[in-house]
Coordinates of C-alpha atoms in Angstrom, one line a residue:
X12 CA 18.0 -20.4 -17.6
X13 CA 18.8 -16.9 -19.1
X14 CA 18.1 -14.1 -16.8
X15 CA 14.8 -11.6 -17.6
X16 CA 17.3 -9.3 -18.7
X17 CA 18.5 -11.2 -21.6
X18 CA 15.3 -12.5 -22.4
X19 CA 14.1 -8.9 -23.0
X20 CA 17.2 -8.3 -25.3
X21 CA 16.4 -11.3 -27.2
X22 CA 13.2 -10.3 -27.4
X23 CA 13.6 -6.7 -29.0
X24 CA 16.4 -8.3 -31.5
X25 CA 14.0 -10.9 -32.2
X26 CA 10.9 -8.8 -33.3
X27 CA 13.2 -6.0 -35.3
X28 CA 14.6 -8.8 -37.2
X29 CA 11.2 -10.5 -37.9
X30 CA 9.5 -7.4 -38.6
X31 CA 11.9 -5.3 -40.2
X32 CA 11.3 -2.7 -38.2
X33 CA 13.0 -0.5 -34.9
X34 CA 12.3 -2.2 -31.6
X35 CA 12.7 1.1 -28.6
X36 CA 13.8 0.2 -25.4
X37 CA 12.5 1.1 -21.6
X38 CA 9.9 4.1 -23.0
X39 CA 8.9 6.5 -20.5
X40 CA 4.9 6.5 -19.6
X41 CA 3.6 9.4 -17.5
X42 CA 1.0 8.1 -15.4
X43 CA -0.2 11.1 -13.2
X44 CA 2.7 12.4 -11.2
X45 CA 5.0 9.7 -11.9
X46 CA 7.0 8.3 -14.8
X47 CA 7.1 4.9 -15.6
X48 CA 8.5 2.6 -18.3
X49 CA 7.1 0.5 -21.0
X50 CA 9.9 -2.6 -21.9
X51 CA 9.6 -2.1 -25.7
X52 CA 7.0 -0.1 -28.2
X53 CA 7.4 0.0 -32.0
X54 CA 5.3 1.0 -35.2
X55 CA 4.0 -2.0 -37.4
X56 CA 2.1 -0.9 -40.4
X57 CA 1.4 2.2 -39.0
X58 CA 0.2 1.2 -35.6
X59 CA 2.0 1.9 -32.4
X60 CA 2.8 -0.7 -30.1
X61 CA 3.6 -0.7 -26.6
X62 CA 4.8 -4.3 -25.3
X63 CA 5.0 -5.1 -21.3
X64 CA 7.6 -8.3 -20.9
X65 CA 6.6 -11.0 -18.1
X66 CA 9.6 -13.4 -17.7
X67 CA 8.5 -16.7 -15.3
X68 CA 10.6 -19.6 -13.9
X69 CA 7.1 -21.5 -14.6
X70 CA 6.1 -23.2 -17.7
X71 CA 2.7 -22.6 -17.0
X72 CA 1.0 -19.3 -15.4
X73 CA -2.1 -18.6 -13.3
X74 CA -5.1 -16.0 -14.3
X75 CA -4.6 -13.9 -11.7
X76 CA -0.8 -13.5 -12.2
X77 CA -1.6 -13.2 -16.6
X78 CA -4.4 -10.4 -15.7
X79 CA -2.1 -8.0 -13.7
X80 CA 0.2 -8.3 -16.5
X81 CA -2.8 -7.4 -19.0
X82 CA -3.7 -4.8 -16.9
X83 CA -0.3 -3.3 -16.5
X84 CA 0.6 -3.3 -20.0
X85 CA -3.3 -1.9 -20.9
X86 CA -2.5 1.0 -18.4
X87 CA 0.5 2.2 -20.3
X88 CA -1.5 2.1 -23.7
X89 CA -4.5 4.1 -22.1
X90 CA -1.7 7.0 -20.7
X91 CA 0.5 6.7 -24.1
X92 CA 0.1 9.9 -26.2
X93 CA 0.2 7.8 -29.0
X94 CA -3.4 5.5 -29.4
X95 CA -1.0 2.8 -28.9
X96 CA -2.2 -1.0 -29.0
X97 CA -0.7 -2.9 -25.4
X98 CA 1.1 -5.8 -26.0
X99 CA 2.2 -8.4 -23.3
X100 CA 4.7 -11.2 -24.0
X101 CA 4.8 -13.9 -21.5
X102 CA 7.9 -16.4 -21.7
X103 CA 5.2 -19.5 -20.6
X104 CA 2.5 -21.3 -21.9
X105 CA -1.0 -19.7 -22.1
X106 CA -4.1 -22.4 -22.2
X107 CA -6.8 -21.3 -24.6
X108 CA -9.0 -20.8 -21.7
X109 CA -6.5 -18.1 -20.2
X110 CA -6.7 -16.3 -23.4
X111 CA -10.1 -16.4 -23.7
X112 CA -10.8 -14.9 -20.4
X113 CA -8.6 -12.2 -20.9
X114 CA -9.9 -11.1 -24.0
X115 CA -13.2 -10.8 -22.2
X116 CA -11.5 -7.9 -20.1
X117 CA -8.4 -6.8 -22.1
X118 CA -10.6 -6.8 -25.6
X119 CA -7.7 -4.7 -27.3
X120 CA -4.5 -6.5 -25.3
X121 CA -2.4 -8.6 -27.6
X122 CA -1.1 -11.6 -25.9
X123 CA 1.9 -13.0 -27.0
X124 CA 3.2 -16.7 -25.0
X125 CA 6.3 -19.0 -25.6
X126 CA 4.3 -21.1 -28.6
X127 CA 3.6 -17.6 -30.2
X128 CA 7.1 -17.0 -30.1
X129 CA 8.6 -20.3 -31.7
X130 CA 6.0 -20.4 -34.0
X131 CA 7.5 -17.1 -35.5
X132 CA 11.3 -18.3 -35.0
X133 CA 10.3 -21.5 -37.0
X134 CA 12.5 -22.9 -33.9
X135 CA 15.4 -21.4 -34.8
X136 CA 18.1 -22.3 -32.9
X137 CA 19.5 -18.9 -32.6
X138 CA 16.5 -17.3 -30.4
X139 CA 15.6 -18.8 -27.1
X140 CA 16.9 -22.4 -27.1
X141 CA 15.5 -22.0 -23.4
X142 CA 12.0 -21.9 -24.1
X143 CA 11.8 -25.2 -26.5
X144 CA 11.9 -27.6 -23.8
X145 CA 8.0 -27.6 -23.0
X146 CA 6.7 -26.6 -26.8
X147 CA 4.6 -28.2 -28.1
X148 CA 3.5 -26.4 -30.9
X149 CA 0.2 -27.0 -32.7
X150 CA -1.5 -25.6 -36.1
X151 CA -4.1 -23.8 -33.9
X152 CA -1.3 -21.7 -32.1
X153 CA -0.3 -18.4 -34.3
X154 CA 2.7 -16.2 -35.1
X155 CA 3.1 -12.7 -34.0
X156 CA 2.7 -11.4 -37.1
X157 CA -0.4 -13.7 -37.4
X158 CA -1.6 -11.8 -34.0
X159 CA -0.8 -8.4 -35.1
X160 CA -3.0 -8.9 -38.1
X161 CA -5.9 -10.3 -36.9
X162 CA -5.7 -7.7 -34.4
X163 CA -8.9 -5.2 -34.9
X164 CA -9.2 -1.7 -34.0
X165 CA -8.5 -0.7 -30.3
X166 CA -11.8 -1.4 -28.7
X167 CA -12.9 0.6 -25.3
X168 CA -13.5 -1.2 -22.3
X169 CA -15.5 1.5 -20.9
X170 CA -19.1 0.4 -19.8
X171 CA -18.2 -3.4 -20.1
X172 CA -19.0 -5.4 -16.4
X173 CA -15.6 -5.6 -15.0
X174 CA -16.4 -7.4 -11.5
X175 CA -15.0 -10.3 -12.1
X176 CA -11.4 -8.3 -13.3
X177 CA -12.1 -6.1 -10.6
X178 CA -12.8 -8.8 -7.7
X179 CA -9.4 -10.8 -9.2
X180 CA -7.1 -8.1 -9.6
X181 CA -8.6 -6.3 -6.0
X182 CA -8.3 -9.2 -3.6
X183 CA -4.3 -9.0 -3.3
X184 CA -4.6 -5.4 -2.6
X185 CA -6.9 -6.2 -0.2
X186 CA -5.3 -8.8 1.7
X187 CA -1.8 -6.8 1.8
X188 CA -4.0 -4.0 3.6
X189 CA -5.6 -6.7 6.1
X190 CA -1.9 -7.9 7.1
X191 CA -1.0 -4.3 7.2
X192 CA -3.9 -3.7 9.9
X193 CA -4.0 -6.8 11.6
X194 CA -1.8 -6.2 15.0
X195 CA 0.6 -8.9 15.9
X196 CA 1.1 -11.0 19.0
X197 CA -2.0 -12.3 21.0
X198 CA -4.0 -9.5 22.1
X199 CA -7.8 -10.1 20.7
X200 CA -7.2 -13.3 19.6
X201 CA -4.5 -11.8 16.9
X202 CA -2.9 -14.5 16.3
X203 CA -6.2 -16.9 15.0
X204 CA -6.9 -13.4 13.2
X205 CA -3.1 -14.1 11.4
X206 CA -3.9 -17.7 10.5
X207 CA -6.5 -17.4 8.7
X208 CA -5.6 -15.2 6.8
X209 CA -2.5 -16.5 5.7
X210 CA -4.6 -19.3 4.5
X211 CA -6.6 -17.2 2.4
X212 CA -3.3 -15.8 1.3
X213 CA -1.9 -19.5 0.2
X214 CA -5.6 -20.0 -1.0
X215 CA -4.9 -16.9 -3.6
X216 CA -1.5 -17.7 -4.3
X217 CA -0.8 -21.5 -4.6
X218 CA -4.3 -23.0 -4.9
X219 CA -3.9 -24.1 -8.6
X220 CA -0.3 -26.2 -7.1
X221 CA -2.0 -28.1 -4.1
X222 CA -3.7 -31.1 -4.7
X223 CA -6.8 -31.8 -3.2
X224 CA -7.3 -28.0 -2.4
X225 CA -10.9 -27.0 -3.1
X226 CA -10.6 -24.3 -5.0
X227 CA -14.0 -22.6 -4.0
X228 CA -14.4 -23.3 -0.5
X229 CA -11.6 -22.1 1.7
X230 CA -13.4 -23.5 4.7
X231 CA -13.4 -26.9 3.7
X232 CA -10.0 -26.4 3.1
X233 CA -9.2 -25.6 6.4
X234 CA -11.4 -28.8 7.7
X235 CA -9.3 -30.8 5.8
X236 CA -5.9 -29.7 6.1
X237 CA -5.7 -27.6 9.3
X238 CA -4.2 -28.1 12.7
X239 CA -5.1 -24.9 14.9
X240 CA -2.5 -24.0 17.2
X241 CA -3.6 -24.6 21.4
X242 CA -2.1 -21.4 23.5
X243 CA -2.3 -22.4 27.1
X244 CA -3.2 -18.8 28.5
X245 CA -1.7 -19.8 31.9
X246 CA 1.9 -20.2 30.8
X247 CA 1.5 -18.5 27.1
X248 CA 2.8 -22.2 25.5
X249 CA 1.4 -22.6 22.4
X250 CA 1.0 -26.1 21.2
X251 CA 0.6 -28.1 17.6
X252 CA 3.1 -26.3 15.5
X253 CA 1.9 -28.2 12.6
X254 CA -0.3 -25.7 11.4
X255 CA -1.5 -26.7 7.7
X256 CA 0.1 -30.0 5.7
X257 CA -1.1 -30.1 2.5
X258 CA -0.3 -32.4 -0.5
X259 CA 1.7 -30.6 -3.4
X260 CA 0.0 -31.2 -7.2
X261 CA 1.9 -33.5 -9.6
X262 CA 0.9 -32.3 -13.0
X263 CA 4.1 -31.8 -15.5
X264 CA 3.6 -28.0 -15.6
X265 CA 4.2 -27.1 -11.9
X266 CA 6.0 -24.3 -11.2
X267 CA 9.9 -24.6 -11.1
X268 CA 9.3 -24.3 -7.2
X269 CA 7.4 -26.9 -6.7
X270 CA 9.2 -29.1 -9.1
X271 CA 11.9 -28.8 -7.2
X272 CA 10.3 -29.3 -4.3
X273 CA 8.5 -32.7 -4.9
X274 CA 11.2 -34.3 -7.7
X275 CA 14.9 -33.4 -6.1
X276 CA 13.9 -32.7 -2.1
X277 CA 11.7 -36.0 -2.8
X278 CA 8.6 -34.1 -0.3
X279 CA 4.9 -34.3 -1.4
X280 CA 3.2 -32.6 1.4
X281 CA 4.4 -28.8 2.2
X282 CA 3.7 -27.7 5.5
X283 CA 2.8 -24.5 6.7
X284 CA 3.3 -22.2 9.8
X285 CA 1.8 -19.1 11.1
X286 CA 3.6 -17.2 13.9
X287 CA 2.2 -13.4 14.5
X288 CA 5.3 -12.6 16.9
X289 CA 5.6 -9.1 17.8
X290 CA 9.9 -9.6 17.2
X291 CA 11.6 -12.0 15.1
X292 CA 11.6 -15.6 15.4
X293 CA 14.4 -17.4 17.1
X294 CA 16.5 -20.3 16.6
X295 CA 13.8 -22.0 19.0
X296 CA 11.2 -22.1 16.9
X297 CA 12.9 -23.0 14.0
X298 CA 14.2 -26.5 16.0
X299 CA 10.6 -27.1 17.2
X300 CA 9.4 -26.9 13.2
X301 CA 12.4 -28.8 11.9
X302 CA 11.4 -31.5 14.9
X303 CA 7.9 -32.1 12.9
X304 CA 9.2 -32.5 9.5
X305 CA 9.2 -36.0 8.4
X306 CA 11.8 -37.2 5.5
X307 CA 10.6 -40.7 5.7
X308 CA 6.5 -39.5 5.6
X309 CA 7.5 -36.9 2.4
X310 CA 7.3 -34.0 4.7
X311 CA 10.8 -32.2 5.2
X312 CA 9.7 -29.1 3.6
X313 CA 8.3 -26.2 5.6
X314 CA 7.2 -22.4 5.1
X315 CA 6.8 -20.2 7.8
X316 CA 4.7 -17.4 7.8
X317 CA 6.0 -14.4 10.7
X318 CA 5.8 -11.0 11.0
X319 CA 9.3 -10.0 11.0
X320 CA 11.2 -12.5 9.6
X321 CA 14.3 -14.5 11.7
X322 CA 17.3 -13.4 13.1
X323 CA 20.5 -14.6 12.5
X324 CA 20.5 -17.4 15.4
X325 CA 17.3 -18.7 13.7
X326 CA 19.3 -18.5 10.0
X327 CA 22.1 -20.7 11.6
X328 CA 19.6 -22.9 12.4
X329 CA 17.6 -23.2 9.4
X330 CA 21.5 -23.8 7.7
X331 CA 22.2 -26.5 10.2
X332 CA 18.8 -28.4 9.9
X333 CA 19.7 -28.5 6.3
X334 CA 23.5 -29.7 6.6
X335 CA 22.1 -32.3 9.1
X336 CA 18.9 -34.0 8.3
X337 CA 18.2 -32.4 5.0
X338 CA 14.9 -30.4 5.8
X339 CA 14.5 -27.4 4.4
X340 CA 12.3 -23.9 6.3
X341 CA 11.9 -21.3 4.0
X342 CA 10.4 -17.8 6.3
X343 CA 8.5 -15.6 4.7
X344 CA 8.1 -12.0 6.8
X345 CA 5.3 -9.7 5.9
X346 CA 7.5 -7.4 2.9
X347 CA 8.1 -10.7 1.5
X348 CA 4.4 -11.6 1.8
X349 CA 3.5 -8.0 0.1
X350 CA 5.8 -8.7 -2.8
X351 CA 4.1 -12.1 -3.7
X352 CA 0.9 -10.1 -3.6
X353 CA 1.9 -6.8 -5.1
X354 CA 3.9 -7.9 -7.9
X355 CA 2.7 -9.0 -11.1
X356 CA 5.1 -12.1 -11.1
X357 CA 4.6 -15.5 -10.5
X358 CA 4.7 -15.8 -6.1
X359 CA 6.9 -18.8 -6.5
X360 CA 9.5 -16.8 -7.8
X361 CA 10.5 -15.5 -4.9
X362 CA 10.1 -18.8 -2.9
X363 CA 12.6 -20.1 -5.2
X364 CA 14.8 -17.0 -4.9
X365 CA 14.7 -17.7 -1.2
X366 CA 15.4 -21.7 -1.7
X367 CA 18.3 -20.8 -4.3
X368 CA 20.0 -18.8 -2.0
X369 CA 19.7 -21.0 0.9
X370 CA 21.3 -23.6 -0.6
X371 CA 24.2 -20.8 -1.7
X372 CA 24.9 -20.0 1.7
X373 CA 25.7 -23.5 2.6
X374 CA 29.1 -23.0 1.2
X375 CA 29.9 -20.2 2.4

């Protein structure tokens, strides 16, 4: 897989070739006090162009990631002096649906996905070999120029209900700022507080890769698939680390992540943990989760959710657990929590960063 850095290169050679035109690099949008950078803009047939690149591991997106990219690259056209037309390319597959709920809110947002793309290079073996392994190009999906075309005047969004966009793009915002407030340890029940919501978190973030995840009722969710922790307030032991087992989905266009997950660690149900320490975890709690991870039941895979991470003892053990039985804990620490909400990439991503890496270090 070509980095997002080629990809973007390819991508600006790709549409001055096809277009005939000059393809600009990184151009600088001032956005109140601060300067920030489009990846490409160009002039077509008189129009200006401003193009925000979104480069995925996935071969498939979710809405909510595809409508911070719309609303990103629609931000730079609103601030460009220019009356410029956003345009995002995404290096994935875009259902119709997608597109047509994004048109609803991004009415003058040109959205350009991998079928878009091959449909223009006529699958020409010089621009992104990469991408042809999931086409599957029909007559109903277009070419750029095709899109550019049939692209109308710049229409305003101004006045038009944007509550659903709003509500979508809002909630990671808001559940960064909850994890932010919440205190840690077990003061005021804290650490129930830090359960649920890193349930709602893996409700916003993964629900479309879980199988059997209700995707409308969080609380049934949490009937079916959640094992509260027991804190025995005499001695402070907290009991049931097996906090939330649920079944990973097994349709073709899973995220790399959890491709990898089910088909080459052979594990169909990822289980979750929740631990609102005040420090970070030790090597102790990483032995009592590897202790409940199951190869032969499909379970060796687990993601922790702490506060502040793991320290090094707890890293040499999450190595060893994987030299030794082949389970695999992934921690995820509040910044890396923020990240997967803040960013307009796929969450995954980074869960496959961390993965990657923790298989690098094995040599080492």
């Amino acid at each position: 897989m070509i980095s997002e850095t080629q990809y973007e290169q390819e991508l600006r050679l790709f549409l001055s070739q096809t277009l005939s035109i000059k393809v600009n690099a990184q151009t600088p949008i001032k956005i109140k006090d601060h300067c920030w950078y489009a990846d490409l803009d160009f002039f077509y047939e008189n129009i200006h162009y401003l193009v925000e690149i979104k480069y995925y591991r996935s071969p498939l997106i979710q809405l909510d990631v595809l409508y911070r990219g719309a609303e990103q690259a629609t931000k730079y056209a609103q601030y460009s002096q220019k009356n410029s037309v956003p345009i995002l390319i995404v290096n994935c597959h875009v259902e119709l649906s997608q597109r047509e709920e994004l048109e609803k809110y991004f009415p003058s947002l040109i959205l350009i996905d991998r079928n878009n793309i091959l449909k223009t290079g006529y699958f020409n073996t010089a621009y992104f070999p990469e991408l042809k392994d999931y086409a599957y190009i029909s007559n109903e999906d277009k070419s750029i120029i095709d899109l550019l075309a049939a692209k109308k005047e710049i229409k305003s969004i101004i006045g038009k209900d944007n509550s659903l966009l709003e509500k979508i793009i809002n909630e990671s915002g808001k559940l960064a700022q909850e994890l932010r407030n919440l205190e840690t340890g077990r003061k005021n029940n804290a650490w129930k507080s830090y359960e649920e919501l890193c349930v709602r978190i893996i409700h916003h973030l993964f629900r479309d890769h879980l199988r059997k995840w209700n995707k409308d009722s969080i609380q049934e969710n949490l009937h079916k698939f959640y094992q509260r922790s027991i804190i025995n307030e005499e001695t402070e032991e907290t009991f049931q680390y097996r906090d939330l087992v649920v079944p990973i989905n097994d349709y073709d266009k899973l995220p790399v992540f959890w491709k990898f997950i089910r088909e080459t660690l052979n594990c169909y149900y990822i289980t979750f943990e929740f631990k609102n320490y005040t420090n970070k975890i030790k090597q102790e709690q990483i032995h009592l989760t590897e202790k409940y991870l199951l190869k032969t039941a499909f379970r060796s895979v687990a993601i922790i959710f702490t506060r502040k991470g793991v320290d090094d003892n707890g890293k040499f053990a999450i190595n060893g657990a994987i030299r030794e039985s082949g389970k695999v804990i992934i921690v995820l620490s509040d910044n890396d929590v923020y990240e997967m909400l803040n960013n307009s990439s796929d969450a995954t991503d980074l869960l496959f960063g961390k993965i990657d890496n923790l298989f690098l270090d094995l040599s080492k």
